[in-house]
Amino acid sequence: MRKVFDFHGGIHPPENKQQSLQTPIVKAGIPPLLVLPLSQHIGAPAVPAVAPGDRVLKGQLIGEARGFVSVPLHAPTSGTIEAVEERQIAHPSGHRAPCIVIRSDGLDEWIECRGIEDYTTLDKSDLLQRIRNAGIAGMGGAGFPSAVKLAVQPEKKISTLIINGTECEPYITADDALMRERAEQIVSGAMILRHLVEPEETLLGVEDNKPEAIATLLTAAQGTGLEVVSFPTKYPSGGEKQLIEILTGKQVPSGGLPADIGVVCQNMGSAAAIHDAVVLGRPLISRITTVTGDAIDQPQNFEVLLGTSMAYLLEKAGYRAERNNRLVMGGPMMGFTVPSPDVPVVKTTNCILAPSERELPTPPPAQACIRCGMCAEVCPASLLPQQMFWFAQGKEFDKLEQHNLFDCIECGACSYACPSNIPLVQYYRASKAEILQLRRDHEKSEHSRLRFEARQERLEREEREKAEKRAARKKAAEAKAKQGTANGEAEEDPIQAAIERAKAKKAAQQSAADAQGGSEGEREKLEKAVVSTRKRLDTAIAKLEQAQAEGSDLVEALQTGVDKTRLKLETAETALAALQNSSDSTTAESTSSTDAAQLAIEKAMAARAAEADLSPAEKARADLEKLEQRLEKSRAKLAQSRDAGDEEKIIEALEATVERLAGKVEQARQQLQQAESA
Amino acid sequence: MVELLAQYPLVAALIALVGLAAVFGALLGFAAIRFRTEGNPIVEQINDILPQTQCGQCGHPGCKPYAEAIAGGEAINKCPPGGEAGIQALADLLDLEVIPLDDEHGEEDPRPAVAFIREDECIGCTKCIQACPVDAILGAAKQMHTVIASECTGCDLCVEPCPVDCIDMLREEESLQNWHWHLPDPVSRNVDIIATDAAPEATSRDRAA
């Protein structure tokens, strides 16, 4: 007899297993409609591989695995795909999820299945692929893809393979029934697993409250080298970490995996499914489900096609809805209330519990924690549930993590033991979810921060590049100017050079005028201009006539051209005439009148002089008028550019201008008032 | 020398103290140069707590500037996306009183939002692209734009510049993917957990019977 160990805590709730073990496993038959959720496992949901209207055969692939942690989905019977749509599923949230709906044709026609006679000849990765392709996910309740669990890294030496037949939760007998009736399948599956994992020992762990199952397993396992180990009944010895401790005495480290200490665990149901997949080549399309509770007339185990509605099963077992206070999927400790009996059976549905109010009464209201410490005594993970309860209430998440909240297996032993009826597990579940949410949020905010900083950097870089370009252009212009002046004079400043040039020109003009005793040069120029303009006018008129003769579209344009040229000619002629008149008068006058710049300066001076003559009030009024005009103009410009949808920068600049002008107008107005009052 | 010191203990004490001061002064001076920290570490810590939505609701152009302002003594209750939890975390970090969120800067919305462009109405003006602080909007001039939902922080900044008002802020609805257990309502009797349902004495008596 092998030495078995014990784990901390645990409880002994009433088992209530006998009710459903009175009859052998019954085939539930083919329901008219099967609803198969695409996500019946942990990981990415499967992707539909069929479309409504397709005919499918039993065992045909209807959903493909997406990603590594995912499993495919197969048609449980032959029929037609009725829809791929959202349906209500068995989930505590009551939300809907995408499902494939099959209308069965009753023929139950298998697709061609090819099993392997001798799996030892197969490559291990092929064998794993086969298990994965059969859609096998942990059938104990969590639904973790089996192939992922079995794909242990080669550097981790596995010493023990454990097949879990504990089924410690009250009421559930699906694995028990399976072991009693299909021990050969389980043993065969276990040997495939042993071949895959190559452990030093393979243990089939069963609680001692299932003597029949142990007996049949022992018979089936004779001569195979598999060891059937029984151990005292206690809840939750079926928890993976607890079972490992019971059988090996080793504890899985906090946050670690069983593979870290050289252990791999698989469920009995999964072992049987692996046998079907490898030896018979059949995918996972049905499972054993216990239907039990006080509201059931004949509690029993069904072999049920996945996707069968719970209502269909309940009817087969004699369901008395009026006695049932709620419908639970899973056991009384870790199960959850399903939103309606119409939800389908999935790969993880080990039990449908329909208890009466007397059997599972509505929980009494939670009372204050009295710090009795019972929860800490029963906790199989050696945590401090009452302490975590306070932290969960106060949302002190870092303290919860320090108290190893994530080692909680949510078995419900603490809630069961609590004399104040505090739903402790619910606090832990909620806190775990909250912490994970916070972690995700923090990850996201970190991501946004990086993106924000990258953007800032980019904007700065662009700004810098623009500035550099501007500087480069300026430099180039300067260099060019330098070159120009270097060719001519040794002047450095281009502006200075321009001034010099202008001065030189002016001086030359003046000297020419002086030399010729009047505006001889000017006159010559004007005469030339008159002659050339006349010539141009003649050609333009000729062109116009031609165009008129041809009836071209250009007539109008040519006409305006002619008019313009004529106007120019006239002005040139009058200028010439004026010059001829003025040339008789003093030369000084003529030179001053030809200098436009001088003229403007004189005009400005005259205006200033006129202004000086004005009273301060009048001056202020004039100022104000001018400013108002400018404000009007820039407002119009802003509106225009807004309508045109110009760049924001432009609009902003215009807005700033308008504001500035408005301020100035205000100032001017005040000045005016002051001036008037003065 | 020794005799002198023995004779005048005050001088000895003085020399010893001055010597110690010189040694530690030199040590501290060296450490100040050798182990100099670049930037203000508290700003980084504050910035780490801020939600990085870059929404500007606090009145600063981004979370980092607000973190700098907080380090400079500004109130910690101006960040609506961070909410009460953010204020709590900041108060813990800076050892300040927890104060309620300043309504002036907006209200906390527990459901995260994501901007959504009604694409057939978008005219491709690129104004939202320029407004987005995290480059989460994709598009080009005169081409339809779209929001990369996974990058959007829900900051709202793209809504206002849109000339045709085709951007909606969509609140995330609860679905199977983001559903999680909630803390039990202490008053309600509608508790979903099963374990507490068991009345151990009653059922064990049933079994015995």
Coordinates of N, CA and C in Angstrom, one line a residue, chain B residues 6-204:
Chain B
A6 N 46.1 66.2 25.5 CA 45.7 65.6 26.8 C 45.4 66.8 27.8
Q7 N 46.2 67.8 27.6 CA 46.1 69.0 28.5 C 44.8 69.8 28.2
Y8 N 44.5 69.9 26.9 CA 43.3 70.7 26.6 C 42.3 69.8 25.9
P9 N 41.5 69.1 26.6 CA 40.5 68.2 26.0 C 39.5 68.9 25.1
L10 N 39.3 70.2 25.3 CA 38.4 71.0 24.5 C 38.9 71.0 23.0
V11 N 40.2 71.3 23.0 CA 40.9 71.3 21.6 C 40.8 70.0 20.9
A12 N 41.0 69.0 21.7 CA 40.9 67.6 21.2 C 39.5 67.4 20.6
A13 N 38.5 67.7 21.4 CA 37.1 67.5 20.9 C 36.9 68.3 19.7
L14 N 37.4 69.6 19.7 CA 37.1 70.4 18.5 C 37.8 69.9 17.3
I15 N 39.0 69.4 17.4 CA 39.7 68.8 16.3 C 38.9 67.6 15.8
A16 N 38.5 66.8 16.7 CA 37.8 65.6 16.3 C 36.5 65.9 15.6
L17 N 35.8 66.9 16.1 CA 34.5 67.2 15.4 C 34.7 67.8 14.0
V18 N 35.7 68.7 14.0 CA 36.0 69.4 12.7 C 36.4 68.3 11.7
G19 N 37.2 67.4 12.2 CA 37.7 66.3 11.3 C 36.6 65.5 10.8
L20 N 35.6 65.1 11.7 CA 34.5 64.3 11.3 C 33.6 65.0 10.3
A21 N 33.4 66.3 10.6 CA 32.6 67.1 9.7 C 33.2 67.2 8.3
A22 N 34.5 67.3 8.3 CA 35.2 67.4 7.0 C 35.0 66.1 6.2
V23 N 35.3 65.0 6.9 CA 35.2 63.7 6.3 C 33.8 63.4 5.7
F24 N 32.7 63.6 6.6 CA 31.4 63.3 6.1 C 30.9 64.3 5.0
G25 N 31.4 65.6 5.2 CA 31.1 66.6 4.2 C 31.6 66.1 2.8
A26 N 32.8 65.7 2.8 CA 33.5 65.2 1.6 C 32.7 64.0 1.0
L27 N 32.3 63.1 1.9 CA 31.6 61.9 1.5 C 30.3 62.2 0.9
L28 N 29.5 63.1 1.6 CA 28.2 63.5 1.1 C 28.3 64.3 -0.3
G29 N 29.4 65.1 -0.3 CA 29.6 65.8 -1.6 C 29.9 64.9 -2.7
F30 N 30.7 63.9 -2.4 CA 31.0 62.9 -3.5 C 29.7 62.2 -3.9
A31 N 29.0 61.7 -2.9 CA 27.7 61.0 -3.2 C 26.8 61.8 -4.0
A32 N 26.7 63.1 -3.7 CA 25.7 64.0 -4.4 C 26.1 64.0 -5.9
I33 N 27.4 64.0 -6.2 CA 27.7 64.0 -7.6 C 27.7 62.7 -8.2
R34 N 28.2 61.7 -7.5 CA 28.2 60.3 -8.1 C 26.9 59.7 -8.3
F35 N 26.0 59.8 -7.3 CA 24.7 59.2 -7.4 C 23.6 60.2 -7.7
R36 N 23.9 61.1 -8.5 CA 22.9 62.1 -8.9 C 21.7 61.5 -9.6
T37 N 20.5 61.8 -9.2 CA 19.3 61.3 -10.0 C 18.9 62.3 -11.0
E38 N 18.7 61.8 -12.2 CA 18.2 62.7 -13.3 C 16.7 62.9 -13.2
G39 N 16.3 64.1 -13.3 CA 14.9 64.4 -13.3 C 14.3 64.2 -11.8
N40 N 13.0 64.4 -11.7 CA 12.4 64.3 -10.4 C 11.7 62.9 -10.3
P41 N 12.3 62.0 -9.5 CA 11.7 60.7 -9.4 C 10.2 60.6 -9.0
I42 N 9.8 61.6 -8.2 CA 8.4 61.6 -7.7 C 7.5 61.9 -8.8
V43 N 7.9 62.7 -9.8 CA 7.1 62.9 -11.0 C 6.8 61.6 -11.7
E44 N 7.8 60.8 -11.9 CA 7.7 59.5 -12.5 C 6.7 58.7 -11.8
Q45 N 6.8 58.7 -10.5 CA 5.9 57.8 -9.7 C 4.4 58.3 -9.8
I46 N 4.3 59.6 -9.8 CA 2.9 60.2 -9.9 C 2.4 59.9 -11.3
N47 N 3.2 60.1 -12.3 CA 2.8 59.8 -13.7 C 2.4 58.3 -13.9
D48 N 3.0 57.5 -13.1 CA 2.7 56.1 -13.2 C 1.3 55.8 -12.7
I49 N 0.9 56.6 -11.7 CA -0.5 56.4 -11.2 C -1.5 57.0 -12.1
L50 N -1.2 58.1 -12.7 CA -2.2 58.8 -13.6 C -2.6 57.9 -14.8
P51 N -3.8 58.0 -15.2 CA -4.3 57.0 -16.2 C -3.8 57.1 -17.6
Q52 N -3.1 58.1 -17.9 CA -2.4 58.3 -19.2 C -3.5 58.4 -20.3
T53 N -4.6 58.9 -20.0 CA -5.6 59.1 -21.1 C -5.2 60.4 -21.9
Q54 N -4.4 61.2 -21.4 CA -3.9 62.4 -22.0 C -5.1 63.3 -22.4
C55 N -6.1 63.3 -21.6 CA -7.3 64.0 -22.0 C -7.3 65.5 -21.8
G56 N -6.4 66.0 -20.9 CA -6.3 67.4 -20.6 C -7.5 67.9 -19.7
Q57 N -8.3 67.1 -19.1 CA -9.4 67.6 -18.3 C -8.9 68.3 -17.1
C58 N -7.6 68.0 -16.7 CA -7.1 68.6 -15.5 C -6.6 70.0 -15.8
G59 N -6.6 70.4 -17.1 CA -6.1 71.7 -17.5 C -4.7 71.7 -17.9
H60 N -4.0 70.5 -17.9 CA -2.7 70.4 -18.4 C -2.6 69.7 -19.7
P61 N -1.6 70.0 -20.5 CA -1.6 69.3 -21.8 C -1.0 67.9 -21.7
G62 N -1.7 67.0 -21.0 CA -1.2 65.6 -20.9 C -1.0 65.3 -19.4
C63 N -0.7 64.0 -19.2 CA -0.6 63.5 -17.8 C 0.7 63.8 -17.2
K64 N 1.8 63.8 -18.0 CA 3.1 64.1 -17.4 C 3.1 65.6 -16.9
P65 N 2.6 66.5 -17.7 CA 2.6 67.9 -17.1 C 1.8 68.0 -15.8
Y66 N 0.7 67.3 -15.7 CA -0.1 67.3 -14.5 C 0.7 66.7 -13.4
A67 N 1.4 65.6 -13.7 CA 2.3 64.9 -12.7 C 3.3 65.9 -12.2
E68 N 3.9 66.7 -13.1 CA 4.8 67.7 -12.7 C 4.2 68.8 -11.8
A69 N 3.0 69.1 -12.2 CA 2.2 70.1 -11.4 C 1.9 69.6 -10.0
I70 N 1.5 68.3 -9.9 CA 1.2 67.8 -8.6 C 2.5 67.8 -7.7
A71 N 3.6 67.4 -8.4 CA 4.9 67.4 -7.6 C 5.2 68.8 -7.2
G72 N 4.7 69.8 -7.9 CA 4.9 71.2 -7.5 C 3.8 71.7 -6.5
G73 N 2.9 70.8 -6.1 CA 2.0 71.2 -5.1 C 0.6 71.4 -5.5
E74 N 0.2 71.1 -6.8 CA -1.1 71.2 -7.2 C -2.0 70.2 -6.6
A75 N -3.4 70.5 -6.6 CA -4.3 69.5 -6.0 C -4.3 68.2 -6.8
I76 N -4.6 67.1 -6.0 CA -4.6 65.8 -6.7 C -5.9 65.3 -7.2
N77 N -6.9 66.2 -7.1 CA -8.3 65.7 -7.4 C -8.8 66.3 -8.7
K78 N -7.9 66.5 -9.7 CA -8.3 67.1 -11.0 C -8.4 66.1 -12.1
C79 N -8.3 64.8 -11.8 CA -8.2 63.8 -12.8 C -9.4 62.9 -12.8
P80 N -10.5 63.2 -13.6 CA -11.7 62.4 -13.6 C -11.5 60.9 -14.1
P81 N -10.6 60.7 -15.2 CA -10.5 59.3 -15.6 C -9.8 58.5 -14.5
G82 N -8.9 59.1 -13.7 CA -8.3 58.3 -12.6 C -9.3 58.0 -11.5
G83 N -10.3 58.9 -11.3 CA -11.3 58.7 -10.4 C -10.9 58.6 -8.9
E84 N -11.8 58.1 -8.1 CA -11.5 58.0 -6.7 C -10.3 57.2 -6.4
A85 N -10.2 56.1 -7.1 CA -9.1 55.1 -6.9 C -7.7 55.8 -7.2
G86 N -7.7 56.7 -8.2 CA -6.5 57.4 -8.5 C -6.1 58.4 -7.4
I87 N -7.2 59.1 -6.9 CA -6.9 60.1 -5.9 C -6.4 59.3 -4.6
Q88 N -7.0 58.2 -4.4 CA -6.5 57.4 -3.2 C -5.1 57.0 -3.4
A89 N -4.7 56.5 -4.6 CA -3.3 56.1 -4.8 C -2.4 57.3 -4.7
L90 N -2.8 58.4 -5.2 CA -1.9 59.6 -5.1 C -1.8 60.1 -3.7
A91 N -2.9 60.0 -2.9 CA -2.8 60.4 -1.5 C -1.9 59.5 -0.8
D92 N -1.9 58.2 -1.1 CA -1.1 57.3 -0.4 C 0.4 57.6 -0.7
L93 N 0.6 57.8 -2.0 CA 2.0 58.1 -2.4 C 2.6 59.3 -1.8
L94 N 1.8 60.4 -1.8 CA 2.3 61.7 -1.4 C 2.0 62.0 0.1
D95 N 1.3 61.1 0.7 CA 0.9 61.2 2.1 C 0.1 62.5 2.3
L96 N -1.0 62.5 1.5 CA -1.9 63.6 1.6 C -3.3 63.1 2.0
E97 N -4.2 64.1 2.3 CA -5.6 63.7 2.6 C -6.3 63.3 1.3
V98 N -7.2 62.3 1.4 CA -8.0 62.0 0.3 C -9.1 63.0 0.2
I99 N -9.2 63.7 -1.0 CA -10.2 64.7 -1.2 C -11.1 64.2 -2.4
P100 N -12.4 64.6 -2.3 CA -13.3 64.2 -3.4 C -12.9 64.8 -4.8
L101 N -13.3 64.2 -5.8 CA -12.9 64.7 -7.2 C -13.5 66.1 -7.4
D102 N -12.7 66.9 -8.0 CA -13.2 68.3 -8.3 C -14.1 68.2 -9.5
D103 N -15.4 68.6 -9.3 CA -16.4 68.5 -10.3 C -16.1 69.4 -11.5
E104 N -15.3 70.4 -11.2 CA -15.0 71.4 -12.3 C -14.4 70.8 -13.5
H105 N -13.6 69.7 -13.2 CA -12.8 69.1 -14.2 C -13.5 67.9 -14.9
G106 N -14.7 67.6 -14.4 CA -15.5 66.5 -15.0 C -15.8 65.4 -14.0
E107 N -16.6 64.5 -14.5 CA -17.0 63.4 -13.6 C -16.4 62.1 -14.0
E108 N -16.3 61.2 -13.0 CA -15.7 59.9 -13.3 C -16.8 59.0 -13.9
D109 N -16.4 58.4 -15.0 CA -17.2 57.4 -15.6 C -16.6 56.0 -15.6
P110 N -17.1 55.1 -14.8 CA -16.4 53.8 -14.6 C -16.3 53.0 -15.9
R111 N -17.2 53.3 -16.9 CA -17.1 52.4 -18.1 C -16.2 53.1 -19.1
P112 N -15.2 52.5 -19.5 CA -14.3 53.1 -20.4 C -15.0 53.3 -21.8
A113 N -14.6 54.4 -22.4 CA -15.2 54.8 -23.7 C -14.1 54.7 -24.8
V114 N -14.6 54.5 -26.0 CA -13.7 54.5 -27.2 C -14.4 55.4 -28.2
A115 N -13.6 56.2 -28.9 CA -14.1 57.0 -29.9 C -14.4 56.2 -31.1
F116 N -15.5 56.6 -31.8 CA -15.9 55.9 -33.0 C -16.3 56.9 -34.1
I117 N -15.7 56.7 -35.3 CA -16.0 57.6 -36.4 C -17.0 57.0 -37.3
R118 N -18.1 57.8 -37.5 CA -19.2 57.3 -38.4 C -18.6 57.5 -39.8
E119 N -18.1 56.5 -40.4 CA -17.2 56.6 -41.5 C -17.8 57.2 -42.8
D120 N -19.1 56.9 -43.0 CA -19.6 57.5 -44.2 C -19.9 59.0 -44.1
E121 N -19.8 59.5 -42.9 CA -20.0 61.0 -42.7 C -18.6 61.7 -42.7
C122 N -17.5 61.0 -42.5 CA -16.2 61.6 -42.4 C -15.8 62.3 -43.7
I123 N -15.3 63.5 -43.6 CA -14.9 64.2 -44.8 C -13.4 64.2 -45.0
G124 N -12.7 63.6 -44.1 CA -11.2 63.5 -44.3 C -10.5 64.8 -44.0
C125 N -10.9 65.5 -43.0 CA -10.3 66.8 -42.7 C -9.0 66.7 -41.9
T126 N -8.7 65.6 -41.3 CA -7.5 65.3 -40.5 C -7.5 66.1 -39.2
K127 N -8.5 66.8 -38.8 CA -8.5 67.6 -37.6 C -8.4 66.7 -36.4
C128 N -9.2 65.6 -36.4 CA -9.1 64.7 -35.3 C -7.8 64.0 -35.1
I129 N -7.1 63.8 -36.3 CA -5.8 63.1 -36.2 C -4.8 64.0 -35.5
Q130 N -5.0 65.3 -35.8 CA -4.0 66.3 -35.1 C -4.4 66.4 -33.7
A131 N -5.7 66.2 -33.3 CA -6.0 66.4 -31.9 C -5.7 65.2 -31.1
C132 N -5.6 64.0 -31.7 CA -5.4 62.8 -30.9 C -4.0 62.7 -30.2
P133 N -4.0 62.6 -28.9 CA -2.7 62.7 -28.2 C -1.9 61.4 -28.3
V134 N -2.6 60.3 -28.7 CA -1.8 59.0 -28.8 C -1.8 58.4 -30.2
D135 N -2.0 59.2 -31.2 CA -2.0 58.8 -32.6 C -2.9 57.5 -32.8
A136 N -4.1 57.6 -32.3 CA -4.9 56.4 -32.4 C -5.9 56.5 -33.6
I137 N -5.8 57.6 -34.3 CA -6.7 57.8 -35.5 C -5.8 57.6 -36.8
L138 N -6.4 56.9 -37.6 CA -5.7 56.5 -38.9 C -6.4 57.2 -40.0
G139 N -5.7 57.8 -41.0 CA -6.4 58.4 -42.1 C -5.4 59.4 -42.8
A140 N -5.9 60.0 -43.9 CA -5.1 61.0 -44.6 C -6.1 62.0 -45.1
A141 N -5.5 63.2 -45.6 CA -6.4 64.3 -46.0 C -7.3 63.8 -47.1
K142 N -8.6 64.1 -47.0 CA -9.6 63.7 -48.0 C -9.8 62.2 -48.1
Q143 N -9.3 61.5 -47.1 CA -9.6 60.1 -47.0 C -10.3 59.8 -45.7
M144 N -11.1 58.8 -45.7 CA -11.9 58.4 -44.5 C -10.9 58.1 -43.4
H145 N -11.3 58.6 -42.2 CA -10.5 58.2 -41.0 C -11.1 57.2 -40.2
T146 N -10.3 56.5 -39.4 CA -10.9 55.5 -38.4 C -10.1 55.5 -37.2
V147 N -10.8 55.1 -36.1 CA -10.1 55.0 -34.8 C -9.6 53.6 -34.6
I148 N -8.3 53.5 -34.1 CA -7.8 52.2 -33.7 C -8.3 51.9 -32.3
A149 N -9.3 51.1 -32.1 CA -10.0 51.0 -30.8 C -9.0 50.6 -29.7
S150 N -8.1 49.7 -30.0 CA -7.2 49.2 -28.9 C -6.3 50.3 -28.5
E151 N -6.1 51.4 -29.3 CA -5.1 52.4 -28.9 C -5.8 53.6 -28.3
C152 N -7.1 53.7 -28.5 CA -7.9 54.9 -28.0 C -8.0 54.9 -26.5
T153 N -7.7 56.1 -25.9 CA -7.8 56.2 -24.5 C -9.1 56.8 -24.0
G154 N -10.0 57.1 -25.0 CA -11.3 57.7 -24.6 C -11.2 59.1 -24.1
C155 N -10.2 59.9 -24.6 CA -10.0 61.2 -24.0 C -10.9 62.2 -24.4
D156 N -11.7 62.0 -25.5 CA -12.7 63.0 -25.9 C -12.1 64.1 -26.8
L157 N -10.8 64.2 -26.9 CA -10.2 65.4 -27.6 C -10.5 65.5 -29.1
C158 N -10.9 64.4 -29.7 CA -11.1 64.4 -31.1 C -12.6 64.8 -31.4
V159 N -13.4 64.8 -30.4 CA -14.9 65.1 -30.7 C -15.1 66.5 -31.1
E160 N -14.5 67.4 -30.4 CA -14.7 68.8 -30.5 C -14.2 69.4 -31.9
P161 N -13.0 69.0 -32.3 CA -12.5 69.6 -33.6 C -13.3 69.1 -34.8
C162 N -14.0 68.0 -34.7 CA -14.6 67.4 -35.9 C -15.6 68.4 -36.5
P163 N -15.4 68.9 -37.7 CA -16.3 69.9 -38.3 C -17.7 69.3 -38.7
V164 N -17.8 68.0 -38.9 CA -19.1 67.5 -39.3 C -19.7 66.6 -38.2
D165 N -19.0 66.7 -37.0 CA -19.6 66.0 -35.8 C -19.9 64.5 -36.0
C166 N -18.9 63.8 -36.6 CA -19.2 62.4 -36.9 C -18.5 61.5 -35.9
I167 N -18.0 62.0 -34.8 CA -17.3 61.1 -33.8 C -18.2 60.9 -32.6
D168 N -18.4 59.6 -32.3 CA -19.2 59.3 -31.1 C -18.2 58.7 -30.1
M169 N -18.5 58.9 -28.8 CA -17.8 58.2 -27.8 C -18.7 57.1 -27.3
L170 N -18.2 55.9 -27.6 CA -19.0 54.7 -27.3 C -18.6 54.1 -26.0
R171 N -19.5 53.9 -25.1 CA -19.2 53.3 -23.8 C -19.1 51.8 -24.0
E172 N -18.2 51.2 -23.3 CA -18.1 49.7 -23.4 C -19.2 49.1 -22.7
E173 N -19.9 48.2 -23.4 CA -21.0 47.4 -22.8 C -20.5 46.2 -22.1
E174 N -21.2 45.7 -21.1 CA -20.7 44.5 -20.5 C -21.0 43.3 -21.4
S175 N -20.0 42.4 -21.6 CA -20.3 41.3 -22.4 C -19.6 40.1 -21.8
L176 N -19.7 38.9 -22.4 CA -19.1 37.7 -21.9 C -17.6 37.9 -21.7
Q177 N -17.0 38.7 -22.6 CA -15.5 38.8 -22.5 C -15.1 39.7 -21.3
N178 N -15.8 40.7 -21.0 CA -15.3 41.6 -19.9 C -16.2 41.4 -18.6
W179 N -17.1 40.5 -18.6 CA -17.9 40.2 -17.4 C -17.0 39.6 -16.3
H180 N -17.2 40.0 -15.1 CA -16.5 39.4 -14.0 C -17.4 39.4 -12.7
W181 N -17.1 38.6 -11.8 CA -17.8 38.5 -10.6 C -17.8 39.9 -9.9
H182 N -18.9 40.3 -9.2 CA -18.9 41.5 -8.5 C -18.9 41.2 -7.0
L183 N -18.5 42.1 -6.2 CA -18.6 41.9 -4.8 C -20.0 41.7 -4.4
P184 N -20.3 40.8 -3.5 CA -21.7 40.5 -3.1 C -22.3 41.8 -2.4
D185 N -23.5 42.0 -2.7 CA -24.2 43.1 -2.1 C -24.6 42.6 -0.7
P186 N -24.0 43.4 0.3 CA -24.2 42.9 1.7 C -25.7 42.8 2.1
V187 N -26.5 43.6 1.5 CA -27.9 43.6 1.9 C -28.8 42.5 1.2
S188 N -28.4 42.3 -0.1 CA -29.2 41.4 -0.9 C -29.1 40.0 -0.4
R189 N -30.1 39.2 -0.6 CA -30.0 37.8 -0.2 C -29.8 37.0 -1.5
N190 N -29.8 37.7 -2.6 CA -29.6 37.0 -3.9 C -28.1 36.7 -4.1
V191 N -27.6 35.8 -3.4 CA -26.1 35.5 -3.6 C -26.0 34.2 -4.5
D192 N -25.2 34.3 -5.5 CA -25.1 33.3 -6.5 C -24.2 32.1 -6.0
I193 N -23.4 32.4 -5.1 CA -22.4 31.3 -4.7 C -23.2 30.2 -4.0
I194 N -22.8 29.0 -4.3 CA -23.5 27.8 -3.8 C -23.1 27.3 -2.5
A195 N -21.8 27.4 -2.2 CA -21.2 26.8 -1.0 C -21.9 27.3 0.2
T196 N -22.3 28.5 0.3 CA -22.9 29.0 1.5 C -24.3 28.5 1.7
D197 N -24.8 28.0 0.6 CA -26.2 27.6 0.7 C -26.4 26.4 1.6
A198 N -25.4 25.6 1.7 CA -25.5 24.4 2.5 C -25.8 24.7 3.9
A199 N -26.8 24.1 4.5 CA -27.0 24.2 5.9 C -26.5 22.9 6.4
P200 N -25.3 22.8 6.9 CA -24.6 21.5 7.1 C -25.4 20.6 8.1
E201 N -25.9 21.2 9.1 CA -26.6 20.4 10.1 C -27.8 19.7 9.5
A202 N -28.6 20.5 8.8 CA -29.9 20.0 8.2 C -29.6 18.8 7.3
T203 N -28.7 19.1 6.3 CA -28.5 18.0 5.3 C -27.8 16.8 5.9
S204 N -27.0 17.0 6.8 CA -26.3 15.8 7.4 C -27.3 14.9 8.1

